Short mmCIF file of C-alpha atoms in Angstrom, two decimals:
data_model
loop_
_atom_site.label_atom_id
_atom_site.label_comp_id
_atom_site.label_asym_id
_atom_site.label_seq_id
_atom_site.Cartn_x
_atom_site.Cartn_y
_atom_site.Cartn_z
CA UNK A 762 -18.11 -0.39 9.88
CA UNK A 763 -17.69 2.13 12.69
CA UNK A 764 -15.76 1.23 15.84
CA UNK A 765 -15.23 2.68 19.29
CA UNK A 766 -12.15 2.17 21.43
CA UNK A 767 -12.42 2.01 25.20
CA UNK A 768 -9.10 2.91 26.79
CA UNK A 769 -9.02 1.13 30.14
CA UNK A 770 -6.68 2.25 32.92
CA UNK A 771 -5.92 -0.38 35.55
CA UNK A 772 -4.50 0.88 38.84
CA UNK A 773 -3.94 -0.32 42.38
CA UNK A 774 -6.26 1.24 44.96
CA UNK A 775 -3.32 1.69 47.37
CA UNK A 776 -1.26 3.54 44.78
CA UNK A 777 1.24 0.75 44.08
CA UNK A 778 2.89 0.74 40.67
CA UNK A 779 1.66 -2.46 39.00
CA UNK A 780 2.40 -1.57 35.37
CA UNK A 781 5.15 -4.18 34.95
CA UNK A 782 3.76 -6.76 37.34
CA UNK A 783 2.08 -10.14 36.85
CA UNK A 784 -0.99 -8.59 38.47
CA UNK A 785 -1.33 -6.19 35.54
CA UNK A 786 -1.15 -8.98 32.96
CA UNK A 787 -3.64 -11.09 34.91
CA UNK A 788 -5.96 -8.09 35.13
CA UNK A 789 -5.65 -7.46 31.38
CA UNK A 790 -6.53 -11.08 30.58
CA UNK A 791 -9.52 -11.05 32.93
CA UNK A 792 -10.72 -7.70 31.65
CA UNK A 793 -10.53 -8.80 28.01
CA UNK A 794 -12.44 -11.99 28.78
CA UNK A 795 -15.17 -10.15 30.69
CA UNK A 796 -15.74 -7.26 28.30
CA UNK A 797 -15.84 -9.71 25.37
CA UNK A 798 -19.13 -10.80 26.94
CA UNK A 799 -20.58 -7.34 26.28
CA UNK A 800 -19.53 -7.01 22.66
CA UNK A 801 -15.82 -6.11 22.58
CA UNK A 802 -14.01 -7.86 19.74
CA UNK A 803 -10.29 -7.16 19.91
CA UNK A 804 -7.72 -5.85 22.36
CA UNK A 805 -4.30 -4.25 22.61
CA UNK A 806 -2.17 -3.92 25.72
CA UNK A 807 -1.39 -0.33 26.72
CA UNK A 808 1.21 0.88 29.25
CA UNK A 809 -1.50 1.54 31.86
CA UNK A 810 -3.99 -1.17 30.98
CA UNK A 811 -5.87 -2.25 27.88
CA UNK A 812 -7.53 -0.83 24.77
CA UNK A 813 -10.69 -2.63 23.69
CA UNK A 814 -12.48 -2.25 20.35
CA UNK A 815 -16.24 -2.58 19.87
CA UNK A 816 -18.64 -1.84 17.04
CA UNK A 817 -20.63 1.33 17.73
CA UNK A 818 -23.92 -0.53 17.51
CA UNK A 819 -22.76 -3.15 20.04
CA UNK A 820 -21.56 -0.74 22.73
CA UNK A 821 -23.63 -0.87 25.92
CA UNK A 822 -22.22 1.42 28.59
CA UNK A 823 -24.47 0.16 31.38
CA UNK A 824 -23.41 -3.44 30.74
CA UNK A 825 -19.76 -2.42 30.64
CA UNK A 826 -20.06 -0.50 33.90
CA UNK A 827 -21.66 -3.55 35.55
CA UNK A 828 -18.75 -5.73 34.43
CA UNK A 829 -16.26 -3.29 35.96
CA UNK A 830 -18.26 -2.99 39.18
CA UNK A 831 -18.06 -6.77 39.56
CA UNK A 832 -14.38 -7.09 38.59
CA UNK A 833 -12.99 -10.08 40.52
CA UNK A 834 -9.78 -8.42 41.79
CA UNK A 835 -11.06 -6.00 44.46
CA UNK A 836 -7.66 -4.37 45.04
CA UNK A 837 -7.71 -2.85 41.55
CA UNK A 838 -9.47 0.21 40.20
CA UNK A 839 -10.47 0.32 36.51
CA UNK A 840 -11.52 3.45 34.67
CA UNK A 841 -12.02 4.06 30.96
CA UNK A 842 -12.61 6.66 28.30
CA UNK A 843 -14.37 5.92 25.01
CA UNK A 844 -13.28 7.42 21.70
CA UNK A 845 -14.43 7.00 18.13
CA UNK A 846 -12.01 5.18 15.85
CA UNK A 847 -11.41 7.12 12.66
CA UNK A 848 -13.19 5.78 9.61
CA UNK A 849 -9.97 6.24 7.70
CA UNK A 850 -7.58 3.34 7.73
CA UNK A 851 -7.31 2.93 11.51
CA UNK A 852 -4.37 0.58 11.33
CA UNK A 853 -2.56 2.42 8.52
CA UNK A 854 0.66 2.79 10.52
CA UNK A 855 0.78 -0.94 11.21
CA UNK A 856 0.07 -1.69 7.58
CA UNK A 857 2.86 0.63 6.40
CA UNK A 858 5.37 -0.97 8.76
CA UNK A 859 4.24 -4.51 7.99
CA UNK A 860 4.98 -7.52 10.19
CA UNK A 861 7.84 -9.93 10.66
CA UNK A 862 7.47 -13.18 8.67
CA UNK A 863 5.77 -15.90 10.70
CA UNK A 864 6.89 -19.51 10.38
CA UNK A 865 4.38 -22.17 11.46
CA UNK A 866 5.67 -25.68 12.19
CA UNK A 867 8.45 -25.16 9.60
CA UNK A 868 5.78 -25.94 7.00
CA UNK A 869 4.29 -22.55 6.30
CA UNK A 870 5.68 -19.02 6.17
CA UNK A 871 3.32 -16.03 6.21
CA UNK A 872 4.74 -12.67 5.23
CA UNK A 873 3.78 -9.27 3.90
CA UNK A 874 4.91 -7.37 0.82
CA UNK A 875 7.32 -5.20 2.78
CA UNK A 876 9.71 -7.25 4.88
CA UNK A 877 12.20 -9.69 3.35
CA UNK A 878 11.64 -13.42 3.75
CA UNK A 879 14.78 -15.32 4.74
CA UNK A 880 13.27 -18.78 5.26
CA UNK A 881 11.85 -21.29 2.82
CA UNK A 882 8.81 -23.43 3.62
CA UNK A 883 6.65 -25.74 1.51
CA UNK A 884 3.77 -23.29 1.84
CA UNK A 885 4.50 -19.62 1.16
CA UNK A 886 1.68 -17.14 1.77
CA UNK A 887 1.74 -13.38 1.28
CA UNK A 888 -0.76 -11.21 3.14
CA UNK A 889 -1.36 -7.55 2.37
CA UNK A 890 -3.48 -6.58 5.39
CA UNK A 891 -5.85 -3.68 4.83
CA UNK A 892 -8.12 -2.95 7.80
CA UNK A 893 -8.65 -6.65 8.40
CA UNK A 894 -7.76 -9.19 11.06
CA UNK A 895 -5.57 -12.19 10.36
CA UNK A 896 -1.89 -12.12 9.49
CA UNK A 897 -0.73 -15.11 11.50
CA UNK A 898 0.73 -12.95 14.25
CA UNK A 899 -2.10 -13.83 16.64
CA UNK A 900 -2.17 -17.12 18.51
CA UNK A 901 -5.67 -17.97 17.32
CA UNK A 902 -4.74 -17.66 13.65
CA UNK A 903 -1.54 -19.65 14.08
CA UNK A 904 -3.32 -22.50 15.86
CA UNK A 905 -5.93 -22.84 13.13
CA UNK A 906 -3.31 -22.69 10.37
CA UNK A 907 -1.38 -25.45 12.13
CA UNK A 908 -4.54 -27.56 12.37
CA UNK A 909 -5.22 -27.10 8.65
CA UNK A 910 -1.67 -28.17 7.82
CA UNK A 911 -2.32 -31.42 9.69
CA UNK A 912 -5.45 -32.22 7.67
CA UNK A 913 -5.93 -33.72 4.23
CA UNK A 914 -7.97 -31.02 2.51
CA UNK A 915 -7.72 -32.47 -0.98
CA UNK A 916 -11.07 -32.04 -2.70
CA UNK A 917 -12.74 -30.66 0.42
CA UNK A 918 -15.32 -27.88 0.60
CA UNK A 919 -14.38 -25.29 3.24
CA UNK A 920 -16.30 -22.44 4.88
CA UNK A 921 -14.40 -19.52 6.47
CA UNK A 922 -16.65 -17.55 8.84
CA UNK A 923 -15.40 -14.02 9.50
CA UNK A 924 -12.65 -14.33 6.93
CA UNK A 925 -10.74 -11.10 7.72
CA UNK A 926 -7.65 -10.99 5.49
CA UNK A 927 -8.58 -14.37 4.03
CA UNK A 928 -5.54 -16.10 5.45
CA UNK A 929 -7.42 -19.24 6.51
CA UNK A 930 -9.23 -19.44 3.18
CA UNK A 931 -5.91 -19.14 1.35
CA UNK A 932 -4.22 -21.81 3.48
CA UNK A 933 -7.15 -24.16 2.83
CA UNK A 934 -7.05 -23.47 -0.90
CA UNK A 935 -3.29 -24.01 -1.11
CA UNK A 936 -3.65 -27.26 0.85
CA UNK A 937 -5.95 -28.70 -1.80
CA UNK A 938 -9.50 -27.58 -0.97
CA UNK A 939 -11.56 -27.65 -4.17
CA UNK A 940 -13.87 -24.83 -3.04
CA UNK A 941 -13.67 -22.23 -0.28
CA UNK A 942 -16.43 -19.83 0.66
CA UNK A 943 -15.74 -17.01 3.10
CA UNK A 944 -17.88 -14.27 4.54
CA UNK A 945 -17.34 -11.22 6.72
CA UNK A 946 -19.60 -8.50 8.08
CA UNK A 947 -16.91 -5.93 7.26
CA UNK A 948 -16.80 -4.91 3.60
CA UNK A 949 -13.12 -3.96 3.97
CA UNK A 950 -12.41 -7.57 4.94
CA UNK A 951 -14.25 -9.07 1.98
CA UNK A 952 -12.26 -6.86 -0.38
CA UNK A 953 -9.03 -7.73 1.42
CA UNK A 954 -9.72 -11.45 1.15
CA UNK A 955 -10.30 -11.12 -2.60
CA UNK A 956 -7.11 -9.04 -2.92
CA UNK A 957 -5.00 -11.56 -0.99
CA UNK A 958 -6.48 -14.51 -2.87
CA UNK A 959 -5.34 -12.88 -6.11
CA UNK A 960 -1.86 -12.21 -4.65
CA UNK A 961 -1.57 -15.90 -3.78
CA UNK A 962 -2.96 -17.02 -7.15
CA UNK A 963 -5.82 -19.07 -5.74
CA UNK A 964 -9.05 -18.93 -7.70
CA UNK A 965 -11.35 -21.30 -5.79
CA UNK A 966 -12.26 -18.73 -3.09
CA UNK A 967 -15.62 -16.93 -3.17
CA UNK A 968 -16.26 -14.15 -0.63
CA UNK A 969 -19.66 -12.94 0.60
CA UNK A 970 -20.43 -9.73 2.49
CA UNK A 971 -22.60 -10.15 5.59
CA UNK A 972 -23.00 -12.10 8.80
CA UNK A 973 -23.90 -15.76 9.31
CA UNK A 974 -27.27 -15.22 7.63
CA UNK A 975 -25.54 -15.15 4.22
CA UNK A 976 -25.42 -18.95 4.57
CA UNK A 977 -29.12 -19.04 3.69
CA UNK A 978 -28.01 -18.19 0.14
CA UNK A 979 -25.34 -20.91 0.03
CA UNK A 980 -26.27 -24.35 -1.25
CA UNK A 981 -24.83 -27.64 -0.08
CA UNK A 982 -22.78 -28.60 2.96
CA UNK A 983 -19.14 -28.14 3.95
CA UNK A 984 -16.49 -30.64 5.01
CA UNK A 985 -14.62 -28.07 7.12
CA UNK A 986 -16.03 -24.99 8.85
CA UNK A 987 -13.57 -22.42 10.26
CA UNK A 988 -14.55 -19.65 12.67
CA UNK A 989 -12.00 -17.42 14.38
CA UNK A 990 -14.52 -15.11 16.07
CA UNK A 991 -15.23 -13.95 19.61
CA UNK A 992 -17.03 -16.22 22.06
CA UNK A 993 -20.45 -14.61 22.02
CA UNK A 994 -20.74 -14.66 18.25
CA UNK A 995 -19.61 -18.28 18.18
CA UNK A 996 -22.30 -19.25 20.68
CA UNK A 997 -24.95 -17.40 18.68
CA UNK A 998 -23.86 -18.60 15.24
CA UNK A 999 -23.00 -22.24 15.94
CA UNK A 1000 -26.52 -23.52 15.13
CA UNK A 1001 -26.23 -21.88 11.69
CA UNK A 1002 -22.84 -23.55 11.18
CA UNK A 1003 -24.46 -26.89 12.01
CA UNK A 1004 -27.06 -26.40 9.29
CA UNK A 1005 -24.35 -26.45 6.61
CA UNK A 1006 -22.50 -29.44 8.07
CA UNK A 1007 -23.11 -33.16 7.70
CA UNK A 1008 -21.78 -36.54 8.86
CA UNK A 1009 -17.99 -36.29 9.10
CA UNK A 1010 -17.87 -32.49 8.89
CA UNK A 1011 -15.34 -30.76 11.15
CA UNK A 1012 -15.81 -27.42 12.94
CA UNK A 1013 -12.63 -25.58 13.99
CA UNK A 1014 -13.16 -22.57 16.26
CA UNK A 1015 -10.92 -20.07 18.02
CA UNK A 1016 -10.97 -16.44 19.15
CA UNK A 1017 -11.76 -17.10 22.82
CA UNK A 1018 -9.95 -17.75 26.09
CA UNK A 1019 -9.31 -21.19 27.58
CA UNK A 1020 -11.71 -20.53 30.46
CA UNK A 1021 -14.58 -20.11 27.98
CA UNK A 1022 -13.99 -23.46 26.26
CA UNK A 1023 -16.41 -25.41 28.45
CA UNK A 1024 -19.46 -23.38 27.40
CA UNK A 1025 -18.53 -23.70 23.73
CA UNK A 1026 -18.09 -27.45 24.14
CA UNK A 1027 -21.51 -27.65 25.81
CA UNK A 1028 -23.10 -25.69 22.96
CA UNK A 1029 -21.47 -27.91 20.35
CA UNK A 1030 -22.67 -30.98 22.25
CA UNK A 1031 -26.28 -29.83 22.07
CA UNK A 1032 -25.87 -29.63 18.28
CA UNK A 1033 -24.60 -33.19 17.95
CA UNK A 1034 -20.90 -32.36 17.68
CA UNK A 1035 -18.16 -34.30 19.46
CA UNK A 1036 -14.98 -32.64 20.72
CA UNK A 1037 -12.00 -34.03 18.80
CA UNK A 1038 -9.17 -31.77 19.95
CA UNK A 1039 -8.50 -28.72 22.12
CA UNK A 1040 -5.25 -26.78 22.45
CA UNK A 1041 -4.30 -23.44 23.96
CA UNK A 1042 -1.52 -20.88 23.63
CA UNK A 1043 -1.08 -17.90 25.96
CA UNK A 1044 -4.62 -18.39 27.34
CA UNK A 1045 -6.15 -18.44 23.83
CA UNK A 1046 -7.90 -21.65 22.84
CA UNK A 1047 -8.71 -23.59 19.67
CA UNK A 1048 -11.18 -26.47 19.53
CA UNK A 1049 -12.11 -29.02 16.87
CA UNK A 1050 -15.49 -30.74 16.75
CA UNK A 1051 -16.72 -33.46 14.43
CA UNK A 1052 -20.19 -34.74 13.49
CA UNK A 1053 -19.96 -38.51 13.85
#
């Protein structure tokens, strides 16, 4: 999958230095939320603004320019340059350096193969991230992992939509799920999920390559559906999720900002789902819905 990176520079029209100010962070959050509406999937803070990543086929310059023209903080000026992301391992440096072990609720530790683990938790998960999203470092992943730890997954059938590294699939499997199916549009991610499942010695995970339409080839319904994806894809794919759910099934979603939660709740409501829980961390939100 080919990606572009838009390197946004956020500046004050009067020439004030806002790089370390609350205004800059507010502008970053707003910008990420707005450009997510025109296809951008992930973001990284930069010293002068924000870097946003979008699939080549989803990039629409006219739509992006319109978003920037209507930016709600008139005192700021936003410019950008777009570059192609190398097809080679674009996060190779990060992968080589690894990540600090993450402890979730003192019940689960997530770590890589590089850095030493100095804590002991009932659930120990190793993730070897290779061009895929999901190590537990991001708020959205941590919130969903915490939710899974609070559930009784014994004997459950779980669907992981946009599985990335497979971390959510692995947590579900280690918490007793009898069967986990994951899918991802990125072939690197499907391979990485299979690799990490083997590292964690879980065999009940099956991974499919494709988008939500792969569900047409999956039989039966799921007790738990997980989707840590951006807002627009969630809104588009939720009806397909509903088709593989039944009475008592739970949908857990994240990957969006708190201010977008109302439209996702409205969409779920039209599909016969009831909001069971909603939490947020650093503006990121996670919601649980149930079919009653």
